[in-house]
PDB file of C-alpha atoms in Angstrom:
ATOM      1  CA  MET A   1     -21.897   9.566   9.930  1.00 60.00           C
ATOM      2  CA  SER A   2     -21.293  10.121   6.223  1.00 63.00           C
ATOM      3  CA  LEU A   3     -19.380   7.734   4.003  1.00 58.00           C
ATOM      4  CA  ARG A   4     -16.607  10.298   3.624  1.00 68.00           C
ATOM      5  CA  GLU A   5     -16.272  10.617   7.434  1.00 76.00           C
ATOM      6  CA  LEU A   6     -16.131   6.839   7.692  1.00 68.00           C
ATOM      7  CA  TYR A   7     -13.384   6.696   5.167  1.00 75.00           C
ATOM      8  CA  GLN A   8     -11.450   9.364   6.911  1.00 86.00           C
ATOM      9  CA  GLU A   9     -11.823   7.450  10.170  1.00 89.00           C
ATOM     10  CA  ILE A  10     -10.426   4.282   8.549  1.00 89.00           C
ATOM     11  CA  ILE A  11      -7.372   6.196   7.259  1.00 91.00           C
ATOM     12  CA  VAL A  12      -6.726   7.909  10.600  1.00 91.00           C
ATOM     13  CA  ASP A  13      -7.099   4.618  12.455  1.00 92.00           C
ATOM     14  CA  HIS A  14      -4.701   2.679  10.197  1.00 93.00           C
ATOM     15  CA  GLY A  15      -2.375   5.664  10.010  1.00 91.00           C
ATOM     16  CA  LYS A  16      -2.061   5.930  13.789  1.00 93.00           C
ATOM     17  CA  GLN A  17      -2.152   2.152  14.479  1.00 94.00           C
ATOM     18  CA  PRO A  18      -0.924   0.409  11.358  1.00 94.00           C
ATOM     19  CA  ARG A  19      -1.491  -3.327  11.221  1.00 95.00           C
ATOM     20  CA  HIS A  20       1.216  -5.709  10.062  1.00 96.00           C
ATOM     21  CA  PHE A  21       3.962  -3.348  11.270  1.00 96.00           C
ATOM     22  CA  GLY A  22       7.358  -4.876  11.935  1.00 96.00           C
ATOM     23  CA  THR A  23      10.023  -7.085  10.302  1.00 96.00           C
ATOM     24  CA  LEU A  24       9.452 -10.503   8.817  1.00 95.00           C
ATOM     25  CA  PRO A  25      12.294 -12.867   9.623  1.00 93.00           C
ATOM     26  CA  ASN A  26      11.370 -15.363   6.913  1.00 92.00           C
ATOM     27  CA  ALA A  27      11.053 -12.737   4.148  1.00 94.00           C
ATOM     28  CA  SER A  28      11.932 -13.925   0.679  1.00 94.00           C
ATOM     29  CA  HIS A  29      11.909 -10.322  -0.561  1.00 93.00           C
ATOM     30  CA  CYS A  30      12.448  -6.887   0.943  1.00 93.00           C
ATOM     31  CA  GLN A  31      12.475  -3.434  -0.579  1.00 94.00           C
ATOM     32  CA  VAL A  32      12.878   0.172   0.578  1.00 93.00           C
ATOM     33  CA  GLY A  33      10.489   2.801  -0.617  1.00 94.00           C
ATOM     34  CA  HIS A  34      10.974   6.588  -0.207  1.00 93.00           C
ATOM     35  CA  ASN A  35       8.885   9.607  -1.040  1.00 90.00           C
ATOM     36  CA  PRO A  36      11.320  12.507  -0.693  1.00 87.00           C
ATOM     37  CA  LEU A  37       8.555  15.089  -1.270  1.00 84.00           C
ATOM     38  CA  CYS A  38       6.999  14.447   2.121  1.00 84.00           C
ATOM     39  CA  GLY A  39       9.595  12.281   3.813  1.00 91.00           C
ATOM     40  CA  ASP A  40       7.689   8.916   3.829  1.00 94.00           C
ATOM     41  CA  LYS A  41      10.072   6.020   4.012  1.00 95.00           C
ATOM     42  CA  LEU A  42       9.234   2.359   4.458  1.00 94.00           C
ATOM     43  CA  MET A  43      10.560  -1.146   4.148  1.00 96.00           C
ATOM     44  CA  ILE A  44       8.349  -3.867   2.790  1.00 96.00           C
ATOM     45  CA  TYR A  45       9.034  -7.480   3.845  1.00 97.00           C
ATOM     46  CA  LEU A  46       7.424 -10.216   1.807  1.00 96.00           C
ATOM     47  CA  ALA A  47       7.253 -13.975   2.128  1.00 96.00           C
ATOM     48  CA  GLU A  48       6.174 -15.145  -1.333  1.00 94.00           C
ATOM     49  CA  ARG A  49       6.077 -18.769  -2.452  1.00 94.00           C
ATOM     50  CA  GLU A  50       4.819 -20.269  -5.699  1.00 95.00           C
ATOM     51  CA  GLY A  51       3.127 -17.018  -6.734  1.00 95.00           C
ATOM     52  CA  MET A  52       1.342 -16.503  -3.447  1.00 97.00           C
ATOM     53  CA  VAL A  53       1.778 -13.730  -0.910  1.00 96.00           C
ATOM     54  CA  GLU A  54       2.093 -15.840   2.199  1.00 96.00           C
ATOM     55  CA  ASP A  55       3.018 -13.061   4.597  1.00 97.00           C
ATOM     56  CA  LEU A  56       3.747  -9.374   4.383  1.00 96.00           C
ATOM     57  CA  ARG A  57       4.834  -6.679   6.821  1.00 97.00           C
ATOM     58  CA  PHE A  58       6.272  -3.212   6.779  1.00 97.00           C
ATOM     59  CA  GLU A  59       8.111  -0.733   8.918  1.00 97.00           C
ATOM     60  CA  GLY A  60       8.966   2.897   8.504  1.00 95.00           C
ATOM     61  CA  THR A  61       7.691   6.369   9.009  1.00 95.00           C
ATOM     62  CA  GLY A  62       5.423   8.615   7.108  1.00 93.00           C
ATOM     63  CA  CYS A  63       2.173  10.524   6.964  1.00 93.00           C
ATOM     64  CA  ALA A  64      -1.148   8.997   7.856  1.00 93.00           C
ATOM     65  CA  ILE A  65      -2.069   8.336   4.228  1.00 94.00           C
ATOM     66  CA  SER A  66       1.218   6.478   3.588  1.00 95.00           C
ATOM     67  CA  MET A  67       1.020   4.392   6.770  1.00 96.00           C
ATOM     68  CA  ALA A  68      -2.714   3.597   6.268  1.00 96.00           C
ATOM     69  CA  SER A  69      -2.122   2.635   2.633  1.00 97.00           C
ATOM     70  CA  ALA A  70       0.597   0.215   3.601  1.00 97.00           C
ATOM     71  CA  SER A  71      -1.447  -1.260   6.399  1.00 97.00           C
ATOM     72  CA  LEU A  72      -4.580  -1.683   4.338  1.00 97.00           C
ATOM     73  CA  MET A  73      -2.677  -2.915   1.284  1.00 97.00           C
ATOM     74  CA  ILE A  74      -1.172  -5.693   3.408  1.00 97.00           C
ATOM     75  CA  GLU A  75      -4.521  -6.497   4.992  1.00 96.00           C
ATOM     76  CA  THR A  76      -6.021  -6.860   1.533  1.00 96.00           C
ATOM     77  CA  VAL A  77      -3.199  -8.631  -0.335  1.00 96.00           C
ATOM     78  CA  LYS A  78      -1.980 -11.112   2.283  1.00 96.00           C
ATOM     79  CA  GLY A  79      -2.886 -14.716   1.255  1.00 96.00           C
ATOM     80  CA  LYS A  80      -3.645 -13.681  -2.333  1.00 96.00           C
ATOM     81  CA  SER A  81      -1.728 -14.455  -5.531  1.00 97.00           C
ATOM     82  CA  VAL A  82       0.820 -12.153  -6.937  1.00 96.00           C
ATOM     83  CA  GLU A  83      -1.383 -11.737  -9.967  1.00 97.00           C
ATOM     84  CA  ALA A  84      -4.315 -10.671  -7.813  1.00 96.00           C
ATOM     85  CA  PHE A  85      -2.042  -8.013  -6.222  1.00 97.00           C
ATOM     86  CA  LYS A  86      -1.097  -6.678  -9.635  1.00 96.00           C
ATOM     87  CA  GLU A  87      -4.725  -6.479 -10.650  1.00 95.00           C
ATOM     88  CA  LEU A  88      -5.650  -4.829  -7.454  1.00 96.00           C
ATOM     89  CA  PHE A  89      -2.855  -2.290  -7.844  1.00 96.00           C
ATOM     90  CA  VAL A  90      -4.169  -1.228 -11.232  1.00 96.00           C
ATOM     91  CA  HIS A  91      -7.623  -0.605  -9.738  1.00 96.00           C
ATOM     92  CA  PHE A  92      -6.198   1.186  -6.634  1.00 96.00           C
ATOM     93  CA  HIS A  93      -4.009   3.393  -8.836  1.00 96.00           C
ATOM     94  CA  HIS A  94      -7.009   4.428 -10.962  1.00 95.00           C
ATOM     95  CA  LEU A  95      -8.922   5.153  -7.765  1.00 95.00           C
ATOM     96  CA  VAL A  96      -6.267   7.425  -6.219  1.00 95.00           C
ATOM     97  CA  THR A  97      -5.206   9.154  -9.442  1.00 95.00           C
ATOM     98  CA  GLU A  98      -8.580   9.577 -11.232  1.00 93.00           C
ATOM     99  CA  GLY A  99     -11.185   8.955  -8.521  1.00 90.00           C
ATOM    100  CA  LYS A 100     -12.395   6.060 -10.714  1.00 88.00           C
ATOM    101  CA  VAL A 101     -14.460   3.566  -8.668  1.00 85.00           C
ATOM    102  CA  PRO A 102     -13.117   0.075  -9.350  1.00 86.00           C
ATOM    103  CA  SER A 103     -15.259  -2.589 -11.048  1.00 86.00           C
ATOM    104  CA  ILE A 104     -14.099  -5.054  -8.373  1.00 88.00           C
ATOM    105  CA  ASP A 105     -14.674  -4.982  -4.635  1.00 89.00           C
ATOM    106  CA  ILE A 106     -11.647  -3.390  -3.015  1.00 92.00           C
ATOM    107  CA  GLY A 107     -13.059  -3.351   0.502  1.00 91.00           C
ATOM    108  CA  LYS A 108     -11.601  -0.711   2.844  1.00 92.00           C
ATOM    109  CA  LEU A 109      -9.195   0.484   0.207  1.00 94.00           C
ATOM    110  CA  ALA A 110     -12.160   2.458  -1.113  1.00 93.00           C
ATOM    111  CA  ALA A 111     -11.352   4.918   1.695  1.00 92.00           C
ATOM    112  CA  PHE A 112      -8.616   6.319  -0.505  1.00 94.00           C
ATOM    113  CA  GLY A 113     -10.996   7.513  -3.168  1.00 91.00           C
ATOM    114  CA  GLY A 114     -10.723  11.123  -1.950  1.00 91.00           C
ATOM    115  CA  VAL A 115      -6.948  11.140  -2.603  1.00 92.00           C
ATOM    116  CA  ALA A 116      -7.572  11.891  -6.286  1.00 92.00           C
ATOM    117  CA  GLU A 117      -8.727  15.391  -5.194  1.00 91.00           C
ATOM    118  CA  PHE A 118      -5.201  15.992  -3.772  1.00 90.00           C
ATOM    119  CA  PRO A 119      -2.576  15.147  -6.420  1.00 90.00           C
ATOM    120  CA  MET A 120       0.312  15.697  -4.040  1.00 90.00           C
ATOM    121  CA  ARG A 121      -1.019  12.924  -1.823  1.00 92.00           C
ATOM    122  CA  VAL A 122      -1.107  10.283  -4.585  1.00 94.00           C
ATOM    123  CA  LYS A 123       2.523   9.506  -4.057  1.00 94.00           C
ATOM    124  CA  CYS A 124       1.842   8.926  -0.360  1.00 94.00           C
ATOM    125  CA  ALA A 125      -1.012   6.568  -1.091  1.00 95.00           C
ATOM    126  CA  THR A 126       0.923   4.566  -3.705  1.00 96.00           C
ATOM    127  CA  LEU A 127       4.390   4.354  -2.074  1.00 96.00           C
ATOM    128  CA  ALA A 128       3.749   0.910  -0.402  1.00 97.00           C
ATOM    129  CA  TRP A 129       2.234  -0.441  -3.650  1.00 97.00           C
ATOM    130  CA  HIS A 130       5.169   0.632  -5.796  1.00 95.00           C
ATOM    131  CA  THR A 131       7.533  -0.749  -3.160  1.00 95.00           C
ATOM    132  CA  LEU A 132       5.800  -4.104  -3.100  1.00 96.00           C
ATOM    133  CA  SER A 133       5.815  -4.221  -6.894  1.00 95.00           C
ATOM    134  CA  ALA A 134       9.606  -3.564  -6.903  1.00 93.00           C
ATOM    135  CA  ALA A 135      10.145  -6.316  -4.242  1.00 94.00           C
ATOM    136  CA  LEU A 136       8.144  -8.791  -6.359  1.00 93.00           C
ATOM    137  CA  ALA A 137      10.227  -7.896  -9.405  1.00 90.00           C
ATOM    138  CA  ASN A 138      13.380  -8.653  -7.394  1.00 82.00           C
ATOM    139  CA  GLU A 139      14.739  -5.158  -7.955  1.00 70.00           C
ATOM    140  CA  VAL A 140      17.547  -5.748  -5.503  1.00 61.00           C
ATOM    141  CA  ASN A 141      19.071  -2.745  -3.752  1.00 54.00           C
ATOM    142  CA  ARG A 142      16.799  -0.311  -5.596  1.00 56.00           C
ATOM    143  CA  VAL A 143      15.217   2.371  -3.447  1.00 59.00           C
ATOM    144  CA  VAL A 144      11.789   3.085  -4.894  1.00 62.00           C
ATOM    145  CA  LYS A 145      11.196   6.746  -5.081  1.00 62.00           C
ATOM    146  CA  THR A 146       7.817   8.176  -5.864  1.00 61.00           C
ATOM    147  CA  GLU A 147       8.724  11.624  -7.056  1.00 56.00           C
TER     148      GLU A 147
END
């Protein structure tokens, strides 16, 4: 199995069976994200305390890339600091927009490296990330749109 096939398998698996799916009753932040170009829509629930992402969940509908990105983002970010999330987002964004391999270990998120070859899919891959950023910024009642 090639590395590309492995990465595709990771995205399909998390797209069909996303982890951390559902509401979070003790959420300190929540935010809606919507990609009107392909219909992806999700809600991010975040329990953040003293600069740490204690818990994180999402619900919604979307393409395999959108759902897998949300699932893997949460898997990677949960338990880390808000600052670590922000740094990771920068690296992830460069990966999916430019195909630039990060200088830090991003684990399974590397599966999204091929997204850079399909510019219309970048918005799918980054929707959850932009939505979590808006939640952390306390952008109340703002629907994040990745147009």
